[in-house]
Amino acid sequence: MRFDRALNRLRLLLEIQVCAPLTARAPGGDPLGAERPIARTAIGGVAVPYVPGASLRGVLRAWAHRWLTRMGPRALGDPSPAALVPPAERHRRAGLEARLFGAPGLRGRVWVSDLLPCPADAPLDALQPPAVLQRATADGRLVEALAPGITLTGSLVLTNFQTWQLGLVAQGLAALNRGAARLGGGGAHGFGRVRIGHPGLVYEQPANTAELPLCLMELVDADTAAAHGLLERGDLPAKFGDLRGLSRRFEVPPEQVSEWLAAGQRALEALA
């Protein structure tokens, strides 16, 4: 198995409802403005506030670490230096958190887009920047935040992943939905409460494979799986896909996304 090419790929669409002021700090700052300004990007010449994808990825990683500590040494991996170790052995030695989110010398499997207050295909002439609140903290600092009621859109992509890794992502998203985790800064002050929906999901695997979705363990041979230390297989929901060039593509509607997340969580629980 070569991890420099995609054997499977999942794109999970994100629709995030802001339920409490949400702040994601921008690098630097305006000495005449807020001491903690919100991140902004230029879209069609308009400065639009957004939440960097790294902010959501960081929350998911922190929650994954918290969940995996229950599994002990198996989740932590081999701490010995891996600089001179071949890539397959490096992956086999890695802890479960590093296998998903990456570590020095080990590529991560999850990527999160920046979260924008408008759909990616929205016409630029109709773009209206959302309201930004300014709040004073107890020590007198001025903080900028997105106002409740705003909807952010983005996507999360998993590449060359096992089903349990989808489950680990689902655990973090569920924690955000029930308020156990918060997005952005200021969670201790009530900031960052969100609700996350999924307008759809797309799964892709090589075109020369089965008509139904296959997990990574079914896409590689036994020797490759053993060399990389892949864990138990986790079956994906049955669904017929369409051929698109070199890939077989499975488009999952919003009402069926929960079945895929549940499949990931079952695979994750099977490891505990």
GROMACS .gro file of C-alpha atoms in nm:
model
  272
    1MET     CA    1   0.000   0.000   0.000
    2ARG     CA    2   0.133   0.341  -0.090
    3PHE     CA    3   0.004   0.627   0.121
    4ASP     CA    4   0.114   0.876  -0.146
    5ARG     CA    5  -0.201   0.793  -0.344
    6ALA     CA    6  -0.561   0.785  -0.231
    7LEU     CA    7  -0.710   0.441  -0.175
    8ASN     CA    8  -1.021   0.581  -0.013
    9ARG     CA    9  -1.147   0.930   0.054
   10LEU     CA   10  -1.444   1.066   0.248
   11ARG     CA   11  -1.570   1.425   0.236
   12LEU     CA   12  -1.813   1.518   0.513
   13LEU     CA   13  -2.002   1.844   0.460
   14LEU     CA   14  -2.035   2.069   0.764
   15GLU     CA   15  -2.310   2.318   0.845
   16ILE     CA   16  -2.238   2.482   1.180
   17GLN     CA   17  -2.499   2.688   1.365
   18VAL     CA   18  -2.342   2.940   1.605
   19CYS     CA   19  -2.540   2.920   1.932
   20ALA     CA   20  -2.318   3.142   2.151
   21PRO     CA   21  -2.058   3.408   2.063
   22LEU     CA   22  -1.778   3.240   1.869
   23THR     CA   23  -1.428   3.377   1.849
   24ALA     CA   24  -1.129   3.252   1.652
   25ARG     CA   25  -0.831   3.475   1.707
   26ALA     CA   26  -0.653   3.628   1.409
   27PRO     CA   27  -0.273   3.639   1.394
   28GLY     CA   28  -0.133   3.974   1.504
   29GLY     CA   29  -0.380   4.243   1.594
   30ASP     CA   30  -0.482   4.604   1.542
   31PRO     CA   31  -0.334   4.824   1.818
   32LEU     CA   32  -0.631   5.060   1.780
   33GLY     CA   33  -0.897   4.788   1.770
   34ALA     CA   34  -0.986   4.478   1.967
   35GLU     CA   35  -0.705   4.311   2.156
   36ARG     CA   36  -0.833   3.974   2.033
   37PRO     CA   37  -0.966   4.041   1.679
   38ILE     CA   38  -1.148   3.766   1.493
   39ALA     CA   39  -0.986   3.609   1.188
   40ARG     CA   40  -1.088   3.763   0.854
   41THR     CA   41  -1.026   3.676   0.490
   42ALA     CA   42  -1.090   3.865   0.167
   43ILE     CA   43  -1.368   3.727  -0.054
   44GLY     CA   44  -1.448   3.933  -0.361
   45GLY     CA   45  -1.278   4.235  -0.205
   46VAL     CA   46  -1.488   4.207   0.113
   47ALA     CA   47  -1.330   4.132   0.453
   48VAL     CA   48  -1.528   3.836   0.584
   49PRO     CA   49  -1.482   3.688   0.934
   50TYR     CA   50  -1.427   3.313   0.945
   51VAL     CA   51  -1.314   3.029   1.169
   52PRO     CA   52  -0.988   2.862   1.059
   53GLY     CA   53  -1.023   2.490   0.992
   54ALA     CA   54  -0.732   2.433   1.231
   55SER     CA   55  -0.956   2.550   1.515
   56LEU     CA   56  -1.208   2.268   1.458
   57ARG     CA   57  -0.929   2.019   1.387
   58GLY     CA   58  -0.769   2.111   1.719
   59VAL     CA   59  -1.093   2.046   1.907
   60LEU     CA   60  -1.132   1.709   1.736
   61ARG     CA   61  -0.774   1.614   1.822
   62ALA     CA   62  -0.810   1.718   2.186
   63TRP     CA   63  -1.129   1.514   2.220
   64ALA     CA   64  -0.968   1.217   2.044
   65HIS     CA   65  -0.675   1.229   2.289
   66ARG     CA   66  -0.918   1.236   2.580
   67TRP     CA   67  -1.109   0.934   2.445
   68LEU     CA   68  -0.799   0.731   2.354
   69THR     CA   69  -0.636   0.765   2.696
   70ARG     CA   70  -0.887   0.504   2.814
   71MET     CA   71  -0.721   0.247   2.588
   72GLY     CA   72  -0.375   0.266   2.749
   73PRO     CA   73  -0.048   0.168   2.576
   74ARG     CA   74  -0.216   0.043   2.258
   75ALA     CA   75  -0.342   0.392   2.182
   76LEU     CA   76  -0.015   0.564   2.277
   77GLY     CA   77   0.210   0.368   2.042
   78ASP     CA   78   0.587   0.317   2.052
   79PRO     CA   79   0.767   0.634   2.176
   80SER     CA   80   1.108   0.529   2.037
   81PRO     CA   81   1.266   0.756   1.770
   82ALA     CA   82   1.129   0.695   1.422
   83ALA     CA   83   1.353   0.918   1.210
   84LEU     CA   84   1.539   0.629   1.043
   85VAL     CA   85   1.247   0.385   1.040
   86PRO     CA   86   1.082   0.296   0.704
   87PRO     CA   87   0.740   0.460   0.650
   88ALA     CA   88   0.539   0.139   0.697
   89GLU     CA   89   0.713   0.061   1.026
   90ARG     CA   90   0.670   0.423   1.138
   91HIS     CA   91   0.295   0.392   1.085
   92ARG     CA   92   0.282   0.055   1.262
   93ARG     CA   93   0.458   0.197   1.570
   94ALA     CA   94   0.250   0.516   1.586
   95GLY     CA   95  -0.022   0.572   1.842
   96LEU     CA   96  -0.382   0.596   1.728
   97GLU     CA   97  -0.401   0.973   1.770
   98ALA     CA   98  -0.089   1.022   1.556
   99ARG     CA   99  -0.225   0.786   1.289
  100LEU     CA  100  -0.525   1.013   1.242
  101PHE     CA  101  -0.390   1.363   1.310
  102GLY     CA  102  -0.025   1.315   1.217
  103ALA     CA  103   0.308   1.352   1.397
  104PRO     CA  104   0.666   1.439   1.297
  105GLY     CA  105   0.746   1.211   1.005
  106LEU     CA  106   0.389   1.081   0.982
  107ARG     CA  107   0.122   1.234   0.760
  108GLY     CA  108  -0.221   1.288   0.911
  109ARG     CA  109  -0.539   1.148   0.757
  110VAL     CA  110  -0.781   1.432   0.837
  111TRP     CA  111  -0.810   1.780   0.686
  112VAL     CA  112  -1.065   2.050   0.774
  113SER     CA  113  -1.147   2.345   0.549
  114ASP     CA  114  -1.185   2.696   0.683
  115LEU     CA  115  -1.539   2.761   0.807
  116LEU     CA  116  -1.701   3.049   0.619
  117PRO     CA  117  -2.029   3.230   0.689
  118CYS     CA  118  -2.148   3.161   0.334
  119PRO     CA  119  -2.167   2.861   0.100
  120ALA     CA  120  -1.861   2.808  -0.120
  121ASP     CA  121  -2.074   2.856  -0.434
  122ALA     CA  122  -2.249   3.174  -0.314
  123PRO     CA  123  -2.236   3.462  -0.569
  124LEU     CA  124  -1.989   3.729  -0.465
  125ASP     CA  125  -2.229   4.015  -0.540
  126ALA     CA  126  -2.473   3.874  -0.284
  127LEU     CA  127  -2.213   3.838  -0.008
  128GLN     CA  128  -2.302   4.015   0.314
  129PRO     CA  129  -2.045   3.993   0.596
  130PRO     CA  130  -2.212   3.870   0.918
  131ALA     CA  131  -2.237   4.076   1.233
  132VAL     CA  132  -1.934   4.076   1.464
  133LEU     CA  133  -1.980   4.138   1.835
  134GLN     CA  134  -1.734   4.315   2.060
  135ARG     CA  135  -1.728   4.196   2.420
  136ALA     CA  136  -1.524   4.321   2.714
  137THR     CA  137  -1.371   4.054   2.936
  138ALA     CA  138  -1.349   4.076   3.315
  139ASP     CA  139  -0.997   4.219   3.289
  140GLY     CA  140  -1.110   4.488   3.042
  141ARG     CA  141  -0.984   4.337   2.715
  142LEU     CA  142  -1.195   4.380   2.403
  143VAL     CA  143  -1.277   4.054   2.221
  144GLU     CA  144  -1.440   4.014   1.880
  145ALA     CA  145  -1.679   3.725   1.817
  146LEU     CA  146  -1.929   3.600   1.561
  147ALA     CA  147  -2.285   3.661   1.678
  148PRO     CA  148  -2.522   3.373   1.759
  149GLY     CA  149  -2.750   3.277   1.470
  150ILE     CA  150  -2.479   3.276   1.204
  151THR     CA  151  -2.432   2.961   0.994
  152LEU     CA  152  -2.081   2.851   0.897
  153THR     CA  153  -2.012   2.605   0.616
  154GLY     CA  154  -1.712   2.389   0.536
  155SER     CA  155  -1.601   2.029   0.496
  156LEU     CA  156  -1.389   1.763   0.661
  157VAL     CA  157  -1.187   1.519   0.449
  158LEU     CA  158  -1.044   1.181   0.549
  159THR     CA  159  -0.795   1.011   0.314
  160ASN     CA  160  -0.654   0.657   0.339
  161PHE     CA  161  -0.843   0.610   0.662
  162GLN     CA  162  -0.981   0.318   0.858
  163THR     CA  163  -1.341   0.310   0.974
  164TRP     CA  164  -1.246   0.355   1.341
  165GLN     CA  165  -1.082   0.686   1.246
  166LEU     CA  166  -1.417   0.809   1.112
  167GLY     CA  167  -1.558   0.705   1.449
  168LEU     CA  168  -1.299   0.910   1.635
  169VAL     CA  169  -1.397   1.217   1.431
  170ALA     CA  170  -1.766   1.141   1.497
  171GLN     CA  171  -1.695   1.132   1.872
  172GLY     CA  172  -1.553   1.485   1.860
  173LEU     CA  173  -1.840   1.621   1.650
  174ALA     CA  174  -2.090   1.465   1.892
  175ALA     CA  175  -1.909   1.628   2.186
  176LEU     CA  176  -1.947   1.968   2.019
  177ASN     CA  177  -2.317   1.905   1.956
  178ARG     CA  178  -2.394   1.821   2.318
  179GLY     CA  179  -2.183   2.108   2.456
  180ALA     CA  180  -1.909   1.892   2.610
  181ALA     CA  181  -1.658   2.061   2.378
  182ARG     CA  182  -1.650   2.420   2.251
  183LEU     CA  183  -1.524   2.568   1.925
  184GLY     CA  184  -1.282   2.859   1.929
  185GLY     CA  185  -1.164   3.049   2.235
  186GLY     CA  186  -1.340   3.158   2.552
  187GLY     CA  187  -1.518   2.832   2.624
  188ALA     CA  188  -1.485   2.891   2.998
  189HIS     CA  189  -1.680   3.217   2.953
  190GLY     CA  190  -1.967   3.058   2.759
  191PHE     CA  191  -1.828   3.117   2.409
  192GLY     CA  192  -1.811   2.863   2.129
  193ARG     CA  193  -2.133   2.662   2.167
  194VAL     CA  194  -2.236   2.526   1.826
  195ARG     CA  195  -2.464   2.274   1.658
  196ILE     CA  196  -2.322   2.081   1.363
  197GLY     CA  197  -2.530   1.935   1.082
  198HIS     CA  198  -2.420   1.744   0.774
  199PRO     CA  199  -2.578   1.832   0.437
  200GLY     CA  200  -2.418   1.526   0.282
  201LEU     CA  201  -2.120   1.294   0.254
  202VAL     CA  202  -1.917   1.163  -0.041
  203TYR     CA  203  -1.706   0.847  -0.027
  204GLU     CA  204  -1.465   0.742  -0.303
  205GLN     CA  205  -1.261   0.428  -0.371
  206PRO     CA  206  -1.078   0.297  -0.682
  207ALA     CA  207  -1.303   0.223  -0.979
  208ASN     CA  208  -1.170  -0.131  -1.021
  209THR     CA  209  -1.313  -0.244  -0.685
  210ALA     CA  210  -1.653  -0.373  -0.570
  211GLU     CA  211  -1.980  -0.192  -0.634
  212LEU     CA  212  -2.033  -0.145  -0.258
  213PRO     CA  213  -1.819   0.068  -0.022
  214LEU     CA  214  -1.507  -0.110   0.102
  215CYS     CA  215  -1.307  -0.023   0.411
  216LEU     CA  216  -0.931   0.025   0.389
  217MET     CA  217  -0.860  -0.330   0.511
  218GLU     CA  218  -1.051  -0.460   0.208
  219LEU     CA  219  -0.860  -0.235  -0.033
  220VAL     CA  220  -0.512  -0.365   0.055
  221ASP     CA  221  -0.354  -0.710   0.070
  222ALA     CA  222  -0.284  -0.891   0.396
  223ASP     CA  223   0.094  -0.834   0.385
  224THR     CA  224   0.052  -0.459   0.340
  225ALA     CA  225  -0.204  -0.442   0.620
  226ALA     CA  226   0.030  -0.628   0.856
  227ALA     CA  227   0.333  -0.414   0.762
  228HIS     CA  228   0.142  -0.093   0.842
  229GLY     CA  229  -0.021  -0.236   1.153
  230LEU     CA  230  -0.374  -0.171   1.032
  231LEU     CA  231  -0.637  -0.253   1.291
  232GLU     CA  232  -0.956  -0.456   1.268
  233ARG     CA  233  -1.178  -0.391   0.967
  234GLY     CA  234  -1.493  -0.190   1.011
  235ASP     CA  235  -1.769  -0.236   0.757
  236LEU     CA  236  -1.926   0.068   0.592
  237PRO     CA  237  -2.299   0.102   0.517
  238ALA     CA  238  -2.412  -0.074   0.199
  239LYS     CA  239  -2.477   0.160  -0.093
  240PHE     CA  240  -2.427   0.143  -0.470
  241GLY     CA  241  -2.194   0.398  -0.625
  242ASP     CA  242  -2.130   0.549  -0.966
  243LEU     CA  243  -1.812   0.532  -1.170
  244ARG     CA  244  -1.642   0.872  -1.204
  245GLY     CA  245  -1.319   0.840  -1.401
  246LEU     CA  246  -1.073   0.636  -1.193
  247SER     CA  247  -1.297   0.636  -0.885
  248ARG     CA  248  -1.620   0.480  -0.767
  249ARG     CA  249  -1.820   0.752  -0.596
  250PHE     CA  250  -2.087   0.706  -0.329
  251GLU     CA  251  -2.301   1.015  -0.260
  252VAL     CA  252  -2.478   0.995   0.076
  253PRO     CA  253  -2.782   1.223   0.140
  254PRO     CA  254  -2.818   1.412   0.471
  255GLU     CA  255  -3.063   1.163   0.622
  256GLN     CA  256  -2.813   0.876   0.580
  257VAL     CA  257  -2.498   1.048   0.708
  258SER     CA  258  -2.570   0.936   1.064
  259GLU     CA  259  -2.546   0.570   0.949
  260TRP     CA  260  -2.187   0.627   0.835
  261LEU     CA  261  -2.089   0.808   1.155
  262ALA     CA  262  -2.248   0.527   1.358
  263ALA     CA  263  -2.049   0.268   1.159
  264GLY     CA  264  -1.732   0.455   1.252
  265GLN     CA  265  -1.826   0.465   1.619
  266ARG     CA  266  -1.898   0.091   1.622
  267ALA     CA  267  -1.554   0.023   1.474
  268LEU     CA  268  -1.396   0.250   1.735
  269GLU     CA  269  -1.579   0.086   2.024
  270ALA     CA  270  -1.463  -0.254   1.897
  271LEU     CA  271  -1.102  -0.147   1.964
  272ALA     CA  272  -1.161  -0.054   2.328
   0.00000   0.00000   0.00000
